[in-house]
Amino acid sequence: MSQSESNLPTGLSQPAQRALAGAGFSHLEQLTRVSEPEILALHGMGPKAMQLLREALAEKGWSFAATPAR
């Protein structure tokens, strides 16, 4: 896979793909630096997309970043 190719799950909806691309996310490892609420706040992201992302991260032994304490 080249640097420019995305390794995000292929089952993501078009709105979710656009939301992630618009925010600069094209690789799973980038998602380990942000929290779930940050990704869910992107317009176009929904529960199904979040579940696909969680599963794809878990397959690699990764997860979203912890939600910052208030």
Coordinates of C-alpha atoms in Angstrom, one line a residue:
M1 CA 0.0 0.0 0.0
S2 CA 1.3 3.4 -0.9
Q3 CA 1.4 6.4 1.5
S4 CA -1.5 8.0 -0.3
E5 CA -3.8 5.0 -0.1
S6 CA -6.4 5.0 2.7
N7 CA -6.6 2.0 5.0
L8 CA -9.9 3.0 6.5
P9 CA -12.7 0.3 6.4
T10 CA -14.3 -0.2 3.0
G11 CA -17.8 -0.4 4.4
L12 CA -17.9 3.2 5.5
S13 CA -20.8 5.3 4.0
Q14 CA -20.0 8.0 1.6
P15 CA -20.9 10.8 4.2
A16 CA -18.5 9.2 6.7
Q17 CA -15.7 8.9 4.2
R18 CA -16.2 12.5 3.2
A19 CA -16.2 13.6 6.9
L20 CA -13.0 11.8 7.6
A21 CA -11.3 12.9 4.5
G22 CA -12.4 16.5 5.1
A23 CA -10.9 16.4 8.6
G24 CA -7.6 15.0 7.1
F25 CA -8.0 11.3 8.2
S26 CA -7.1 8.7 5.7
H27 CA -5.3 6.1 7.8
L28 CA -6.4 4.1 10.9
E29 CA -3.4 5.0 12.9
Q30 CA -4.3 8.7 12.7
L31 CA -7.5 7.8 14.6
T32 CA -5.5 6.6 17.6
R33 CA -4.6 10.3 18.3
V34 CA -8.2 11.5 18.6
S35 CA -11.1 10.5 20.9
E36 CA -14.4 9.0 19.8
P37 CA -16.4 12.1 20.6
E38 CA -14.1 14.1 18.4
I39 CA -14.7 11.8 15.4
L40 CA -18.4 11.4 16.1
A41 CA -18.7 15.3 16.1
L42 CA -17.8 15.3 12.4
H43 CA -20.8 15.9 10.1
G44 CA -21.6 12.6 8.4
M45 CA -20.4 10.3 11.2
G46 CA -22.9 8.0 12.8
P47 CA -23.2 4.9 15.0
K48 CA -22.5 2.4 12.1
A49 CA -19.4 4.2 10.9
M50 CA -18.1 4.5 14.5
Q51 CA -18.6 0.7 15.0
L52 CA -16.8 -0.1 11.8
L53 CA -13.9 2.2 12.9
R54 CA -13.8 0.6 16.4
E55 CA -13.7 -2.9 14.9
A56 CA -11.0 -1.9 12.4
L57 CA -8.8 -0.4 15.1
A58 CA -9.4 -3.3 17.5
E59 CA -8.2 -5.8 14.7
K60 CA -4.8 -4.0 14.9
G61 CA -4.8 -3.8 18.7
W62 CA -5.5 -0.1 18.6
S63 CA -8.3 2.2 19.9
F64 CA -9.3 5.8 19.8
A65 CA -7.5 8.1 22.2
A66 CA -8.9 8.5 25.7
T67 CA -11.4 11.3 26.1
P68 CA -9.6 14.2 27.8
A69 CA -10.6 14.7 31.5
R70 CA -12.5 17.9 32.3

